[in-house]
C-alpha cells in the first residue's frame, strides 16, 4: 500500500494511501485544532463546532447533508480530540465527488443557524449529563484534571454545562475562523483511490482556501493530583498514571511494548496478577495517552471499594517489577501483538486513513509500515525495562476515582510502592 503526500499552493496538505484490493473509499479532513486550543471561556467549543458543521450550509440544510450521503449508501461522522477535529466519510469510489463536495461545503460554507445552535446546545448538554452519569466515562475526565489541573489538557472535551450554555454564533465562527484554514488542515483519502486524482479534485475544491492561525500550545506541568467523586455504586472506577514522553518520541515502541505486556491483554501481568490470581476485578488494563509534546501512561480498573487498595498496590508492584526484570518471552509476545495489530489495522480503509492522518499531523510525513515493523522488532528486554524505570523514577502518580466511600492509598504512598 502506497502512501503519498502533496502540498497545494495555499498550504493545504493532501495525503492518500492506495489500497489495491479495496472496493470503498474513506475520505476526511483533519483540522489541527481541538479542545487543547480553546480559551478558558471556550471550553467545549471545538466539540460543539464539530456538531454544528453538519447542521446547515448555504446550499444544504441538516437533513439534506445526511440524506445525500445516505442516498448513495455512504457513512458520515466526525470526532473531536484534545489536539484535532476530524470530519470523514466512507463511500463507494464512484461517489467521491459527492464526498468531497459535502466535506468542502460543511467546512467552508457552514451557516451556523441560530435555531440549530439552540437545538444542538441541548443535545450536547444531554451528552455532558450522560457522561457525568457514566462512572467509567467520568473517571477519565477527572483523571485528566488530576494530571494537568487547570491546563487545557485537564478540561473535558465536551466542556461544561455553563460554557456550552453561553456559546453564541459569533463564538463558533470565531473559533472556526482562527483555525479552519489551509495550513491547519489535512485531507486524507484511503482505499480505492489514486493520489493524483484526489489531489486534483481537492485543488479544484479547496485550492483557494485561505490560511489560518497555527495553534500555539503551552507545555503542561504535571500536577500529580487527586480527584475523588463519591457515588452510590457497586464498584470503584479508578485510574492512576505517570507522565511519559510525547507521541513522537523515538522510544515510543518500547512504551507500546511495555503497555502490552503490563496490561494489554489476557496474558499481561495485570490481567494475570490482579484478575486471574487474586480476583480483584473484572476489567483492568494499561494504556498510553500520547500528545504532540507530552504523554501519560495509565492504568484503569473497576473493583470493589474494599479491594481498591490491594488492586492499586499490586498494580504498582508489577510495574516496579518490570523495571527490575523482564522475561524475553514477555517481550516477544508483546511485539507479536503489536505487529499483528498494525497489520490487521491496514485491512480497514478507515483505520488506514486515521493512521495516515495521525502520522502526518505528528511527523509531517507518512510513516512507512516496514519502518514501523522494524522499530517494533528492535525493542528488547532492556528497552522495556528502561522505559518502566523512566516512568517510576521520581514521578509522583496522579489518581482519580468514582465510587463508594473508601480511604484510598495516598498518592505519595502509591508512588513509594512504584519505586520500592
Short mmCIF file of C-alpha atoms in Angstrom, two decimals:
data_model
loop_
_atom_site.label_atom_id
_atom_site.label_comp_id
_atom_site.label_asym_id
_atom_site.label_seq_id
_atom_site.Cartn_x
_atom_site.Cartn_y
_atom_site.Cartn_z
CA UNK A 1 0.00 0.00 0.00
CA UNK A 2 1.48 3.27 -1.14
CA UNK A 3 1.14 6.43 0.95
CA UNK A 4 1.76 9.80 -0.69
CA UNK A 5 1.60 13.42 0.44
CA UNK A 6 1.22 16.58 -1.64
CA UNK A 7 1.10 20.27 -0.72
CA UNK A 8 -1.22 22.58 -2.62
CA UNK A 9 -0.11 26.14 -3.34
CA UNK A 10 -2.22 27.50 -0.48
CA UNK A 11 -0.52 25.17 2.02
CA UNK A 12 -3.29 22.58 2.25
CA UNK A 13 -1.90 19.06 2.50
CA UNK A 14 -3.42 16.11 0.64
CA UNK A 15 -2.45 12.56 1.57
CA UNK A 16 -3.58 9.21 0.22
CA UNK A 17 -2.99 5.55 0.92
CA UNK A 18 -3.81 3.48 -2.14
CA UNK A 19 -5.13 0.01 -1.25
CA UNK A 20 -5.28 -2.10 -4.44
CA UNK A 21 -7.79 -4.64 -3.12
CA UNK A 22 -10.16 -2.11 -1.53
CA UNK A 23 -13.61 -1.51 -3.02
CA UNK A 24 -14.52 1.53 -0.91
CA UNK A 25 -13.04 4.94 -0.09
CA UNK A 26 -12.55 6.72 3.20
CA UNK A 27 -12.01 10.45 2.87
CA UNK A 28 -11.80 13.09 5.55
CA UNK A 29 -10.47 16.46 6.58
CA UNK A 30 -8.42 16.74 9.76
CA UNK A 31 -8.03 20.11 11.48
CA UNK A 32 -5.04 20.70 13.75
CA UNK A 33 -7.19 22.21 16.49
CA UNK A 34 -9.08 20.61 19.34
CA UNK A 35 -10.07 21.08 22.95
CA UNK A 36 -6.50 21.95 23.87
CA UNK A 37 -6.68 25.08 21.71
CA UNK A 38 -9.70 26.64 23.40
CA UNK A 39 -9.56 29.63 25.69
CA UNK A 40 -10.95 29.30 29.23
CA UNK A 41 -14.32 30.68 28.07
CA UNK A 42 -14.39 28.35 25.06
CA UNK A 43 -14.39 25.02 26.90
CA UNK A 44 -16.25 22.59 24.66
CA UNK A 45 -16.44 24.87 21.62
CA UNK A 46 -14.32 22.64 19.34
CA UNK A 47 -16.70 19.77 20.05
CA UNK A 48 -19.80 21.91 19.54
CA UNK A 49 -18.40 23.21 16.25
CA UNK A 50 -17.91 19.60 15.13
CA UNK A 51 -21.63 19.04 15.74
CA UNK A 52 -22.64 22.26 14.04
CA UNK A 53 -20.72 21.54 10.84
CA UNK A 54 -23.47 19.11 9.83
CA UNK A 55 -26.33 21.47 10.66
CA UNK A 56 -26.56 23.54 7.52
CA UNK A 57 -24.67 25.34 4.77
CA UNK A 58 -25.56 27.92 2.16
CA UNK A 59 -26.64 25.09 -0.17
CA UNK A 60 -27.88 22.36 2.18
CA UNK A 61 -29.85 22.11 5.40
CA UNK A 62 -29.06 19.48 8.00
CA UNK A 63 -31.42 16.89 6.54
CA UNK A 64 -30.05 17.36 3.02
CA UNK A 65 -26.49 16.76 4.24
CA UNK A 66 -27.47 13.46 5.85
CA UNK A 67 -29.81 12.39 3.06
CA UNK A 68 -27.37 12.98 0.20
CA UNK A 69 -24.70 10.86 1.88
CA UNK A 70 -27.07 8.05 2.79
CA UNK A 71 -28.77 8.10 -0.64
CA UNK A 72 -25.57 6.60 -2.03
CA UNK A 73 -25.02 4.23 0.89
CA UNK A 74 -22.34 6.37 2.48
CA UNK A 75 -21.43 6.82 6.14
CA UNK A 76 -20.52 10.18 7.66
CA UNK A 77 -19.10 11.02 11.08
CA UNK A 78 -16.70 13.27 12.97
CA UNK A 79 -14.72 13.37 16.21
CA UNK A 80 -13.05 15.90 18.46
CA UNK A 81 -9.96 15.12 20.49
CA UNK A 82 -7.70 17.31 22.55
CA UNK A 83 -5.45 18.15 19.59
CA UNK A 84 -7.57 17.62 16.47
CA UNK A 85 -11.02 17.69 14.95
CA UNK A 86 -11.82 15.36 12.07
CA UNK A 87 -14.69 15.07 9.59
CA UNK A 88 -14.87 12.00 7.38
CA UNK A 89 -16.99 9.86 5.09
CA UNK A 90 -16.85 6.31 3.78
CA UNK A 91 -18.45 5.67 0.44
CA UNK A 92 -18.07 3.91 -2.91
CA UNK A 93 -15.41 5.23 -5.32
CA UNK A 94 -17.95 6.41 -7.88
CA UNK A 95 -19.32 8.87 -5.32
CA UNK A 96 -16.02 10.52 -4.42
CA UNK A 97 -17.09 13.84 -5.95
CA UNK A 98 -20.11 13.93 -3.67
CA UNK A 99 -17.93 13.17 -0.66
CA UNK A 100 -15.51 15.97 -1.46
CA UNK A 101 -18.37 18.38 -2.15
CA UNK A 102 -20.04 17.58 1.18
CA UNK A 103 -16.81 17.96 3.16
CA UNK A 104 -15.92 21.20 1.39
CA UNK A 105 -19.42 22.55 1.91
CA UNK A 106 -19.69 21.86 5.65
CA UNK A 107 -16.20 23.21 6.41
CA UNK A 108 -16.21 26.34 4.26
CA UNK A 109 -19.89 27.29 3.85
CA UNK A 110 -21.43 26.39 7.20
CA UNK A 111 -24.07 28.96 8.17
CA UNK A 112 -24.28 28.00 11.87
CA UNK A 113 -28.06 28.68 12.03
CA UNK A 114 -29.25 30.07 15.38
CA UNK A 115 -32.10 27.58 15.60
CA UNK A 116 -29.66 24.70 15.14
CA UNK A 117 -27.26 26.18 17.69
CA UNK A 118 -30.02 26.16 20.30
CA UNK A 119 -31.08 22.64 19.37
CA UNK A 120 -27.55 21.29 19.40
CA UNK A 121 -26.79 23.08 22.66
CA UNK A 122 -29.48 20.96 24.26
CA UNK A 123 -28.11 17.79 22.67
CA UNK A 124 -24.59 18.45 23.98
CA UNK A 125 -25.85 19.30 27.47
CA UNK A 126 -27.58 15.92 27.43
CA UNK A 127 -24.31 14.35 26.27
CA UNK A 128 -22.49 16.00 29.18
CA UNK A 129 -25.16 14.70 31.55
CA UNK A 130 -24.79 11.20 30.16
CA UNK A 131 -21.03 11.37 30.69
CA UNK A 132 -21.47 12.57 34.27
CA UNK A 133 -23.88 9.69 34.89
CA UNK A 134 -21.43 7.12 33.47
CA UNK A 135 -18.69 6.49 36.04
CA UNK A 136 -16.26 4.84 33.65
CA UNK A 137 -16.51 7.96 31.46
CA UNK A 138 -16.42 10.48 34.28
CA UNK A 139 -13.32 8.97 35.85
CA UNK A 140 -11.23 9.73 32.75
CA UNK A 141 -12.22 13.40 32.79
CA UNK A 142 -11.36 13.51 36.48
CA UNK A 143 -8.05 11.81 35.77
CA UNK A 144 -7.19 14.44 33.14
CA UNK A 145 -7.78 17.12 35.78
CA UNK A 146 -5.64 15.18 38.26
CA UNK A 147 -2.81 15.08 35.72
CA UNK A 148 -2.94 18.64 34.43
CA UNK A 149 -5.00 20.70 36.89
CA UNK A 150 -6.12 23.91 35.11
CA UNK A 151 -4.16 23.40 31.90
CA UNK A 152 -6.27 22.92 28.77
CA UNK A 153 -5.43 19.20 28.72
CA UNK A 154 -7.13 18.88 32.10
CA UNK A 155 -10.50 20.09 30.83
CA UNK A 156 -13.28 17.84 29.49
CA UNK A 157 -13.55 17.78 25.71
CA UNK A 158 -17.33 18.21 25.95
CA UNK A 159 -16.96 21.38 28.01
CA UNK A 160 -19.29 22.20 30.90
CA UNK A 161 -22.99 22.94 31.06
CA UNK A 162 -22.16 26.58 31.86
CA UNK A 163 -19.70 27.02 29.00
CA UNK A 164 -21.89 25.31 26.39
CA UNK A 165 -24.94 27.28 27.56
CA UNK A 166 -23.19 30.56 26.76
CA UNK A 167 -21.87 29.88 23.23
CA UNK A 168 -23.24 32.16 20.53
CA UNK A 169 -22.85 32.07 16.78
CA UNK A 170 -20.01 34.61 16.89
CA UNK A 171 -18.07 32.35 19.30
CA UNK A 172 -18.36 29.35 16.98
CA UNK A 173 -17.48 31.29 13.84
CA UNK A 174 -14.58 32.93 15.69
CA UNK A 175 -13.02 29.58 16.58
CA UNK A 176 -13.57 28.32 13.04
CA UNK A 177 -12.02 31.45 11.52
CA UNK A 178 -8.99 31.14 13.82
CA UNK A 179 -8.11 27.57 12.99
CA UNK A 180 -10.04 26.23 9.98
CA UNK A 181 -7.61 27.29 7.26
CA UNK A 182 -5.39 25.66 4.67
CA UNK A 183 -2.22 25.46 6.75
CA UNK A 184 -4.04 23.84 9.66
CA UNK A 185 -5.96 21.29 7.58
CA UNK A 186 -5.12 17.93 6.07
CA UNK A 187 -7.18 15.95 3.56
CA UNK A 188 -6.71 12.19 3.74
CA UNK A 189 -8.18 9.55 1.43
CA UNK A 190 -7.57 5.82 1.63
CA UNK A 191 -8.82 2.74 -0.18
CA UNK A 192 -9.73 2.62 -3.86
CA UNK A 193 -8.08 5.94 -4.70
CA UNK A 194 -5.33 7.37 -6.90
CA UNK A 195 -3.27 10.13 -5.40
CA UNK A 196 -3.01 12.46 -8.38
CA UNK A 197 -6.75 12.19 -9.00
CA UNK A 198 -7.63 13.02 -5.39
CA UNK A 199 -5.10 15.88 -5.23
CA UNK A 200 -6.53 17.37 -8.42
CA UNK A 201 -10.10 17.20 -7.14
CA UNK A 202 -9.16 18.72 -3.78
CA UNK A 203 -7.24 21.52 -5.51
CA UNK A 204 -10.35 22.34 -7.53
CA UNK A 205 -12.49 22.45 -4.37
CA UNK A 206 -10.17 23.88 -1.72
CA UNK A 207 -7.22 25.31 -3.62
CA UNK A 208 -8.31 28.86 -2.87
CA UNK A 209 -8.99 28.30 0.82
CA UNK A 210 -7.26 30.95 2.92
CA UNK A 211 -4.84 30.20 5.74
CA UNK A 212 -5.46 30.26 9.49
CA UNK A 213 -3.50 30.59 12.71
CA UNK A 214 -1.19 27.86 13.88
CA UNK A 215 -2.22 26.54 17.27
CA UNK A 216 0.21 27.72 19.95
CA UNK A 217 0.27 25.22 22.76
CA UNK A 218 1.73 25.64 26.24
CA UNK A 219 3.58 22.66 27.65
CA UNK A 220 1.66 21.41 30.69
CA UNK A 221 3.14 20.92 34.14
CA UNK A 222 2.50 17.52 35.70
CA UNK A 223 0.15 18.09 38.63
CA UNK A 224 0.19 14.59 40.18
CA UNK A 225 -3.22 15.46 41.59
CA UNK A 226 -6.05 13.50 43.11
CA UNK A 227 -9.72 13.66 42.09
CA UNK A 228 -12.25 11.63 44.08
CA UNK A 229 -16.01 11.64 43.48
CA UNK A 230 -18.21 9.63 45.83
CA UNK A 231 -21.13 7.83 44.22
CA UNK A 232 -23.52 5.12 45.39
CA UNK A 233 -22.10 2.42 43.11
CA UNK A 234 -21.22 -1.23 43.33
CA UNK A 235 -17.67 -0.62 42.07
CA UNK A 236 -14.91 1.92 42.41
CA UNK A 237 -13.71 3.07 38.98
CA UNK A 238 -10.05 4.01 39.36
CA UNK A 239 -7.38 5.43 37.07
CA UNK A 240 -3.81 6.18 38.11
CA UNK A 241 -0.88 7.15 35.95
CA UNK A 242 2.50 8.73 35.41
CA UNK A 243 3.89 11.26 32.92
CA UNK A 244 5.69 9.97 29.86
CA UNK A 245 7.05 11.18 26.55
CA UNK A 246 5.34 12.63 23.50
CA UNK A 247 3.82 10.63 20.65
CA UNK A 248 6.89 11.38 18.51
CA UNK A 249 9.48 10.06 20.99
CA UNK A 250 11.93 7.63 19.33
CA UNK A 251 11.43 5.07 22.11
CA UNK A 252 7.62 5.09 21.86
CA UNK A 253 7.70 1.50 20.62
CA UNK A 254 9.28 0.40 23.88
CA UNK A 255 6.41 2.18 25.65
CA UNK A 256 3.89 0.33 23.48
CA UNK A 257 5.54 -3.00 24.27
CA UNK A 258 5.60 -2.14 27.96
CA UNK A 259 1.90 -1.30 27.98
CA UNK A 260 1.08 -4.50 26.12
CA UNK A 261 2.97 -6.87 28.40
CA UNK A 262 1.98 -4.96 31.54
CA UNK A 263 -1.73 -4.52 30.91
CA UNK A 264 -2.62 -5.05 27.28
CA UNK A 265 -4.27 -8.45 27.12
CA UNK A 266 -5.24 -11.65 28.88
CA UNK A 267 -1.60 -12.76 29.14
CA UNK A 268 -0.47 -9.43 30.60
CA UNK A 269 0.86 -9.10 34.11
CA UNK A 270 -2.05 -7.00 35.32
CA UNK A 271 -4.68 -9.37 33.98
CA UNK A 272 -2.92 -12.42 35.38
CA UNK A 273 -1.95 -11.00 38.77
CA UNK A 274 -4.92 -8.75 39.54
CA UNK A 275 -7.78 -10.64 37.95
CA UNK A 276 -6.76 -14.26 37.47
CA UNK A 277 -4.60 -14.82 40.57
CA UNK A 278 -6.41 -12.57 43.07
CA UNK A 279 -9.88 -11.99 41.59
CA UNK A 280 -9.75 -8.29 42.43
CA UNK A 281 -11.57 -7.01 39.35
CA UNK A 282 -13.29 -7.91 36.11
CA UNK A 283 -11.72 -5.21 33.94
CA UNK A 284 -8.17 -3.88 34.18
CA UNK A 285 -5.83 -2.53 31.51
CA UNK A 286 -2.99 -0.09 30.92
CA UNK A 287 -2.84 2.50 28.15
CA UNK A 288 -0.81 5.47 26.96
CA UNK A 289 -2.38 8.82 26.02
CA UNK A 290 0.25 10.49 23.87
CA UNK A 291 0.13 14.10 22.67
CA UNK A 292 2.38 16.21 20.46
CA UNK A 293 4.56 17.35 23.37
CA UNK A 294 3.87 15.05 26.33
CA UNK A 295 2.03 11.93 27.37
CA UNK A 296 0.54 9.88 30.21
CA UNK A 297 0.92 6.18 30.97
CA UNK A 298 -2.10 4.95 32.92
CA UNK A 299 -3.98 2.03 34.44
CA UNK A 300 -7.77 1.69 34.66
CA UNK A 301 -9.62 -0.81 36.81
CA UNK A 302 -13.07 -1.33 38.24
CA UNK A 303 -13.08 -3.05 41.62
CA UNK A 304 -14.92 -3.14 44.95
CA UNK A 305 -14.15 -0.39 47.44
CA UNK A 306 -12.83 -2.95 49.91
CA UNK A 307 -10.32 -4.28 47.38
CA UNK A 308 -9.29 -0.99 45.77
CA UNK A 309 -6.09 -0.51 47.73
CA UNK A 310 -4.98 -4.08 47.18
CA UNK A 311 -5.55 -3.64 43.44
CA UNK A 312 -3.54 -0.41 43.40
CA UNK A 313 -0.61 -1.86 45.34
CA UNK A 314 -0.45 -5.00 43.19
CA UNK A 315 -0.56 -2.88 40.02
CA UNK A 316 2.21 -0.63 41.37
CA UNK A 317 4.31 -3.60 42.44
CA UNK A 318 4.03 -5.17 38.99
CA UNK A 319 5.22 -2.02 37.24
CA UNK A 320 8.14 -1.76 39.65
CA UNK A 321 8.89 -5.43 38.99
CA UNK A 322 9.10 -4.79 35.24
CA UNK A 323 11.63 -2.03 35.88
CA UNK A 324 13.75 -4.66 37.64
CA UNK A 325 13.28 -7.66 35.34
CA UNK A 326 11.53 -8.61 32.12
CA UNK A 327 11.42 -12.11 30.66
CA UNK A 328 12.33 -12.35 26.95
CA UNK A 329 9.16 -14.34 26.27
CA UNK A 330 7.03 -11.44 27.52
CA UNK A 331 8.69 -9.02 25.15
CA UNK A 332 8.44 -11.44 22.23
CA UNK A 333 4.73 -11.91 22.88
CA UNK A 334 4.13 -8.16 23.21
CA UNK A 335 5.94 -7.47 19.95
CA UNK A 336 3.88 -10.12 18.18
CA UNK A 337 0.71 -8.41 19.39
CA UNK A 338 1.94 -5.02 18.21
CA UNK A 339 2.91 -6.34 14.78
CA UNK A 340 -0.41 -8.13 14.35
CA UNK A 341 -2.36 -5.07 15.47
CA UNK A 342 -0.57 -2.85 12.94
CA UNK A 343 -1.03 -5.27 10.05
CA UNK A 344 -4.66 -6.07 10.89
CA UNK A 345 -5.49 -2.38 11.04
CA UNK A 346 -4.24 -1.99 7.48
CA UNK A 347 -7.13 -4.13 6.24
CA UNK A 348 -9.60 -1.34 7.05
CA UNK A 349 -9.76 1.71 4.79
CA UNK A 350 -10.99 3.83 7.69
CA UNK A 351 -8.22 2.69 10.03
CA UNK A 352 -5.65 3.33 7.31
CA UNK A 353 -6.95 6.86 6.84
CA UNK A 354 -6.92 7.54 10.58
CA UNK A 355 -3.37 6.24 10.97
CA UNK A 356 -2.10 8.19 7.98
CA UNK A 357 -3.68 11.41 9.25
CA UNK A 358 -2.16 11.00 12.70
CA UNK A 359 1.28 10.27 11.25
CA UNK A 360 1.26 13.42 9.16
CA UNK A 361 -0.17 15.60 11.92
CA UNK A 362 2.61 14.47 14.26
CA UNK A 363 5.59 13.83 11.99
CA UNK A 364 4.79 15.91 8.92
CA UNK A 365 5.00 12.90 6.60
CA UNK A 366 3.67 9.34 6.21
CA UNK A 367 5.48 6.64 8.19
CA UNK A 368 6.49 3.58 6.20
CA UNK A 369 4.97 0.34 7.52
CA UNK A 370 8.21 -1.54 7.02
CA UNK A 371 9.98 1.05 9.16
CA UNK A 372 7.33 0.75 11.87
CA UNK A 373 7.60 -3.04 11.90
CA UNK A 374 11.39 -2.81 12.07
CA UNK A 375 11.13 -0.41 15.01
CA UNK A 376 8.89 -2.87 16.82
CA UNK A 377 11.34 -5.69 16.11
CA UNK A 378 14.18 -3.62 17.57
CA UNK A 379 12.53 -3.47 21.00
CA UNK A 380 14.24 -5.74 23.52
CA UNK A 381 14.08 -6.53 27.24
CA UNK A 382 16.48 -3.72 28.13
CA UNK A 383 14.38 -1.14 26.29
CA UNK A 384 11.19 -2.22 28.06
CA UNK A 385 12.88 -2.38 31.44
CA UNK A 386 14.43 1.06 30.93
CA UNK A 387 11.08 2.53 29.91
CA UNK A 388 9.44 1.21 33.07
CA UNK A 389 12.32 2.59 35.13
CA UNK A 390 11.92 6.03 33.50
CA UNK A 391 8.22 6.07 34.32
CA UNK A 392 8.61 5.34 38.01
CA UNK A 393 11.82 7.32 38.60
CA UNK A 394 10.97 10.42 40.63
CA UNK A 395 7.44 10.73 39.28
CA UNK A 396 4.53 11.12 41.69
CA UNK A 397 1.40 9.45 40.27
CA UNK A 398 -1.92 11.14 39.57
CA UNK A 399 -5.10 9.35 40.63
CA UNK A 400 -8.86 9.59 40.08
CA UNK A 401 -11.73 7.54 41.46
CA UNK A 402 -15.52 7.42 41.13
CA UNK A 403 -17.29 5.10 43.52
CA UNK A 404 -18.47 4.41 47.07
CA UNK A 405 -16.69 5.97 50.04
CA UNK A 406 -13.27 4.47 50.70
CA UNK A 407 -9.89 5.51 52.07
CA UNK A 408 -7.69 5.14 49.02
CA UNK A 409 -3.93 4.92 49.34
CA UNK A 410 -2.23 8.32 49.29
CA UNK A 411 -0.50 9.40 46.07
CA UNK A 412 2.85 9.56 47.84
CA UNK A 413 2.42 6.08 49.30
CA UNK A 414 1.42 4.73 45.89
CA UNK A 415 4.49 6.38 44.42
CA UNK A 416 6.63 4.76 47.09
CA UNK A 417 5.29 1.33 46.05
CA UNK A 418 6.32 2.06 42.49
CA UNK A 419 9.91 2.72 43.47
CA UNK A 420 10.21 0.10 46.21
#
